[in-house]
PDB file of C-alpha atoms in Angstrom:
ATOM      1  CA  MET K   1    -135.883 -77.493  11.399  1.00  0.00           C
ATOM      2  CA  SER K   2    -138.752 -79.821  12.270  1.00  0.00           C
ATOM      3  CA  LEU K   3    -142.078 -79.198  10.572  1.00  0.00           C
ATOM      4  CA  SER K   4    -145.218 -80.538  12.222  1.00  0.00           C
ATOM      5  CA  GLY K   5    -148.849 -80.770  11.308  1.00  0.00           C
ATOM      6  CA  GLY K   6    -151.898 -82.945  11.406  1.00  0.00           C
ATOM      7  CA  CYS K   7    -155.581 -83.358  10.805  1.00  0.00           C
ATOM      8  CA  GLN K   8    -158.387 -81.097  11.936  1.00  0.00           C
ATOM      9  CA  CYS K   9    -159.428 -83.213  14.941  1.00  0.00           C
ATOM     10  CA  GLY K  10    -155.853 -83.864  16.157  1.00  0.00           C
ATOM     11  CA  GLY K  11    -156.150 -87.653  15.974  1.00  0.00           C
ATOM     12  CA  VAL K  12    -153.336 -87.874  13.387  1.00  0.00           C
ATOM     13  CA  ARG K  13    -150.169 -85.786  13.699  1.00  0.00           C
ATOM     14  CA  PHE K  14    -146.875 -85.872  11.804  1.00  0.00           C
ATOM     15  CA  ARG K  15    -143.392 -84.381  11.635  1.00  0.00           C
ATOM     16  CA  ALA K  16    -140.954 -83.924   8.767  1.00  0.00           C
ATOM     17  CA  GLU K  17    -137.357 -82.834   9.153  1.00  0.00           C
ATOM     18  CA  ARG K  18    -136.948 -81.639   5.576  1.00  0.00           C
ATOM     19  CA  LEU K  19    -139.158 -80.559   2.697  1.00  0.00           C
ATOM     20  CA  GLY K  20    -138.682 -80.923  -1.033  1.00  0.00           C
ATOM     21  CA  ARG K  21    -140.715 -79.725  -3.991  1.00  0.00           C
ATOM     22  CA  ALA K  22    -144.009 -78.010  -3.194  1.00  0.00           C
ATOM     23  CA  SER K  23    -146.581 -78.156  -5.965  1.00  0.00           C
ATOM     24  CA  ILE K  24    -150.235 -77.920  -6.772  1.00  0.00           C
ATOM     25  CA  CYS K  25    -151.855 -80.605  -8.892  1.00  0.00           C
ATOM     26  CA  HIS K  26    -154.896 -79.762 -10.976  1.00  0.00           C
ATOM     27  CA  CYS K  27    -155.789 -83.339 -11.997  1.00  0.00           C
ATOM     28  CA  ARG K  28    -159.333 -84.512 -11.374  1.00  0.00           C
ATOM     29  CA  MET K  29    -158.202 -87.125  -8.827  1.00  0.00           C
ATOM     30  CA  CYS K  30    -156.563 -84.444  -6.686  1.00  0.00           C
ATOM     31  CA  GLN K  31    -159.595 -82.164  -7.015  1.00  0.00           C
ATOM     32  CA  LYS K  32    -161.880 -84.913  -5.728  1.00  0.00           C
ATOM     33  CA  ALA K  33    -159.483 -86.151  -3.032  1.00  0.00           C
ATOM     34  CA  MET K  34    -159.022 -82.650  -1.602  1.00  0.00           C
ATOM     35  CA  GLY K  35    -162.579 -81.465  -2.234  1.00  0.00           C
ATOM     36  CA  GLY K  36    -161.112 -78.348  -3.809  1.00  0.00           C
ATOM     37  CA  PHE K  37    -159.862 -76.776  -7.005  1.00  0.00           C
ATOM     38  CA  PHE K  38    -156.452 -78.498  -6.790  1.00  0.00           C
ATOM     39  CA  GLY K  39    -154.262 -80.598  -4.521  1.00  0.00           C
ATOM     40  CA  PRO K  40    -151.425 -78.690  -2.792  1.00  0.00           C
ATOM     41  CA  PHE K  41    -148.649 -81.111  -1.766  1.00  0.00           C
ATOM     42  CA  VAL K  42    -145.023 -81.036  -0.664  1.00  0.00           C
ATOM     43  CA  ASP K  43    -142.413 -83.811  -0.721  1.00  0.00           C
ATOM     44  CA  VAL K  44    -141.335 -84.708   2.841  1.00  0.00           C
ATOM     45  CA  TYR K  45    -138.175 -86.379   4.090  1.00  0.00           C
ATOM     46  CA  GLU K  46    -137.301 -87.941   7.455  1.00  0.00           C
ATOM     47  CA  PHE K  47    -141.048 -88.149   7.973  1.00  0.00           C
ATOM     48  CA  VAL K  48    -142.965 -89.842  10.808  1.00  0.00           C
ATOM     49  CA  TRP K  49    -146.556 -90.076  11.975  1.00  0.00           C
ATOM     50  CA  THR K  50    -146.311 -88.874  15.600  1.00  0.00           C
ATOM     51  CA  ARG K  51    -149.895 -89.468  16.766  1.00  0.00           C
ATOM     52  CA  GLY K  52    -152.286 -91.984  15.311  1.00  0.00           C
ATOM     53  CA  ALA K  53    -152.100 -93.083  11.696  1.00  0.00           C
ATOM     54  CA  PRO K  54    -154.060 -92.273   8.590  1.00  0.00           C
ATOM     55  CA  LYS K  55    -156.528 -94.537   6.878  1.00  0.00           C
ATOM     56  CA  TYR K  56    -155.891 -95.041   3.178  1.00  0.00           C
ATOM     57  CA  PHE K  57    -157.784 -95.050  -0.091  1.00  0.00           C
ATOM     58  CA  GLN K  58    -156.025 -96.619  -3.084  1.00  0.00           C
ATOM     59  CA  SER K  59    -156.989 -93.915  -5.591  1.00  0.00           C
ATOM     60  CA  SER K  60    -155.144 -95.560  -8.492  1.00  0.00           C
ATOM     61  CA  ASN K  61    -152.903 -98.484  -9.227  1.00  0.00           C
ATOM     62  CA  LEU K  62    -149.890 -96.312  -8.328  1.00  0.00           C
ATOM     63  CA  VAL K  63    -151.022 -94.111  -5.452  1.00  0.00           C
ATOM     64  CA  LYS K  64    -152.757 -94.361  -2.099  1.00  0.00           C
ATOM     65  CA  ARG K  65    -154.068 -91.307  -0.288  1.00  0.00           C
ATOM     66  CA  GLY K  66    -154.005 -90.975   3.485  1.00  0.00           C
ATOM     67  CA  PHE K  67    -156.696 -89.219   5.470  1.00  0.00           C
ATOM     68  CA  CYS K  68    -157.921 -89.033   9.049  1.00  0.00           C
ATOM     69  CA  GLY K  69    -160.490 -91.756   9.630  1.00  0.00           C
ATOM     70  CA  ASP K  70    -162.272 -89.612  12.232  1.00  0.00           C
ATOM     71  CA  CYS K  71    -162.490 -86.107  10.753  1.00  0.00           C
ATOM     72  CA  GLY K  72    -161.728 -86.877   7.092  1.00  0.00           C
ATOM     73  CA  THR K  73    -158.867 -84.408   6.653  1.00  0.00           C
ATOM     74  CA  PRO K  74    -156.851 -85.262   3.502  1.00  0.00           C
ATOM     75  CA  LEU K  75    -153.220 -85.785   4.546  1.00  0.00           C
ATOM     76  CA  SER K  76    -150.984 -87.695   2.137  1.00  0.00           C
ATOM     77  CA  PHE K  77    -150.275 -88.834  -1.393  1.00  0.00           C
ATOM     78  CA  GLU K  78    -148.052 -91.925  -1.342  1.00  0.00           C
ATOM     79  CA  GLY K  79    -146.632 -94.167  -4.041  1.00  0.00           C
ATOM     80  CA  GLU K  80    -143.680 -96.435  -4.668  1.00  0.00           C
ATOM     81  CA  GLY K  81    -140.571 -94.773  -6.031  1.00  0.00           C
ATOM     82  CA  TRP K  82    -141.087 -91.200  -4.866  1.00  0.00           C
ATOM     83  CA  PRO K  83    -141.176 -89.306  -1.576  1.00  0.00           C
ATOM     84  CA  VAL K  84    -144.285 -89.174   0.567  1.00  0.00           C
ATOM     85  CA  ASN K  85    -146.262 -86.035  -0.256  1.00  0.00           C
ATOM     86  CA  ILE K  86    -148.183 -84.249   2.494  1.00  0.00           C
ATOM     87  CA  ALA K  87    -151.014 -81.777   1.980  1.00  0.00           C
ATOM     88  CA  ILE K  88    -149.598 -78.300   2.505  1.00  0.00           C
ATOM     89  CA  GLY K  89    -152.708 -77.135   4.377  1.00  0.00           C
ATOM     90  CA  ALA K  90    -152.228 -79.900   6.976  1.00  0.00           C
ATOM     91  CA  PHE K  91    -148.968 -78.345   8.206  1.00  0.00           C
ATOM     92  CA  ASP K  92    -149.100 -76.129  11.287  1.00  0.00           C
ATOM     93  CA  HIS K  93    -147.560 -73.267   9.282  1.00  0.00           C
ATOM     94  CA  PRO K  94    -148.672 -73.696   5.662  1.00  0.00           C
ATOM     95  CA  GLN K  95    -147.799 -70.079   4.920  1.00  0.00           C
ATOM     96  CA  ASP K  96    -144.134 -71.136   5.039  1.00  0.00           C
ATOM     97  CA  ILE K  97    -144.526 -73.667   2.187  1.00  0.00           C
ATOM     98  CA  PRO K  98    -145.213 -71.799  -1.060  1.00  0.00           C
ATOM     99  CA  PRO K  99    -145.866 -73.985  -4.117  1.00  0.00           C
ATOM    100  CA  THR K 100    -143.218 -73.657  -6.818  1.00  0.00           C
ATOM    101  CA  LEU K 101    -144.756 -75.786  -9.588  1.00  0.00           C
ATOM    102  CA  GLN K 102    -148.133 -76.623 -11.132  1.00  0.00           C
ATOM    103  CA  VAL K 103    -148.752 -80.147 -12.434  1.00  0.00           C
ATOM    104  CA  GLY K 104    -151.751 -81.911 -13.969  1.00  0.00           C
ATOM    105  CA  THR K 105    -152.677 -78.665 -15.687  1.00  0.00           C
ATOM    106  CA  GLU K 106    -154.766 -80.495 -18.283  1.00  0.00           C
ATOM    107  CA  GLY K 107    -157.410 -80.737 -15.520  1.00  0.00           C
ATOM    108  CA  LYS K 108    -157.153 -77.105 -14.434  1.00  0.00           C
ATOM    109  CA  LEU K 109    -160.604 -75.599 -13.921  1.00  0.00           C
ATOM    110  CA  PRO K 110    -161.313 -72.829 -16.421  1.00  0.00           C
ATOM    111  CA  TYR K 111    -162.020 -70.160 -13.790  1.00  0.00           C
ATOM    112  CA  ILE K 112    -158.984 -70.751 -11.564  1.00  0.00           C
ATOM    113  CA  HIS K 113    -157.112 -67.670 -12.863  1.00  0.00           C
ATOM    114  CA  ALA K 114    -160.068 -65.399 -12.079  1.00  0.00           C
ATOM    115  CA  LEU K 115    -160.333 -66.318  -8.375  1.00  0.00           C
ATOM    116  CA  SER K 116    -157.987 -63.583  -7.136  1.00  0.00           C
ATOM    117  CA  GLY K 117    -160.168 -61.008  -8.888  1.00  0.00           C
ATOM    118  CA  LEU K 118    -163.368 -61.954  -7.056  1.00  0.00           C
ATOM    119  CA  PRO K 119    -164.776 -59.220  -4.834  1.00  0.00           C
ATOM    120  CA  GLU K 120    -164.285 -59.420  -1.079  1.00  0.00           C
ATOM    121  CA  ARG K 121    -166.880 -58.576   1.552  1.00  0.00           C
ATOM    122  CA  SER K 122    -167.260 -54.862   2.045  1.00  0.00           C
ATOM    123  CA  PRO K 123    -166.294 -53.454   5.447  1.00  0.00           C
ATOM    124  CA  ALA K 124    -170.010 -53.062   6.269  1.00  0.00           C
ATOM    125  CA  GLU K 125    -170.722 -56.696   5.359  1.00  0.00           C
ATOM    126  CA  ALA K 126    -167.663 -57.861   7.339  1.00  0.00           C
ATOM    127  CA  GLU K 127    -168.859 -55.904  10.381  1.00  0.00           C
ATOM    128  CA  LYS K 128    -172.194 -57.745  10.233  1.00  0.00           C
ATOM    129  CA  MET K 129    -170.317 -61.070  10.469  1.00  0.00           C
ATOM    130  CA  VAL K 130    -168.257 -60.156  13.564  1.00  0.00           C
ATOM    131  CA  GLU K 131    -170.984 -61.377  15.934  1.00  0.00           C
ATOM    132  CA  VAL K 132    -171.262 -64.692  14.084  1.00  0.00           C
ATOM    133  CA  PHE K 133    -167.503 -65.258  14.091  1.00  0.00           C
ATOM    134  CA  THR K 134    -167.097 -64.386  17.785  1.00  0.00           C
ATOM    135  CA  ALA K 135    -169.812 -66.932  18.673  1.00  0.00           C
ATOM    136  CA  ILE K 136    -167.826 -69.791  17.115  1.00  0.00           C
ATOM    137  CA  THR K 137    -166.197 -72.257  19.499  1.00  0.00           C
ATOM    138  CA  SER K 138    -163.649 -74.240  17.516  1.00  0.00           C
ATOM    139  CA  ASN K 139    -163.121 -77.956  18.109  1.00  0.00           C
ATOM    140  CA  GLN K 140    -160.134 -77.911  15.769  1.00  0.00           C
ATOM    141  CA  HIS K 141    -156.739 -79.045  17.036  1.00  0.00           C
ATOM    142  CA  PRO K 142    -154.379 -76.064  17.491  1.00  0.00           C
ATOM    143  CA  ASP K 143    -151.538 -75.470  15.034  1.00  0.00           C
ATOM    144  CA  HIS K 144    -148.869 -76.986  17.295  1.00  0.00           C
ATOM    145  CA  ASP K 145    -148.113 -80.320  18.899  1.00  0.00           C
ATOM    146  CA  THR K 146    -149.918 -81.169  22.123  1.00  0.00           C
ATOM    147  CA  ASP K 147    -149.143 -83.894  24.650  1.00  0.00           C
ATOM    148  CA  VAL K 148    -152.809 -84.831  24.954  1.00  0.00           C
ATOM    149  CA  TRP K 149    -155.752 -84.262  22.662  1.00  0.00           C
ATOM    150  CA  PRO K 150    -158.557 -83.586  23.156  1.00  0.00           C
ATOM    151  CA  PRO K 151    -157.850 -81.574  26.283  1.00  0.00           C
ATOM    152  CA  ALA K 152    -159.146 -83.040  29.544  1.00  0.00           C
TER     153      ALA K 152
END
């Protein structure tokens, strides 16, 4: 099974033939690199960049992090001696890659366990947003490979 993905603008795409361990890292470096509460990554094997290539930031003496130089999407976590790790959310079907391990838990934000208990918009509030959401025209690359992007 081939697993594809890429950045938000479609300038960088990739494919992996096999996945390994999927994890979320709570360390401060991953929080900053992903702009989120944690970094969700999966080990990839038989991996290739199929369109474009990431730019890199050497975030430590051991690791460089790949990202799209045009749209800024975080893509990879790469270091000597271990598999390339790709951001789970960058895959076309991230719902198929559930994390199985938490690492860097010493940096876990104190409210992370409470997030699933936050209230959701009420049906009345959601109805008010329908007009806003239907007016959005997305410039995001679709969740599948394309021969050409952006479309002509």
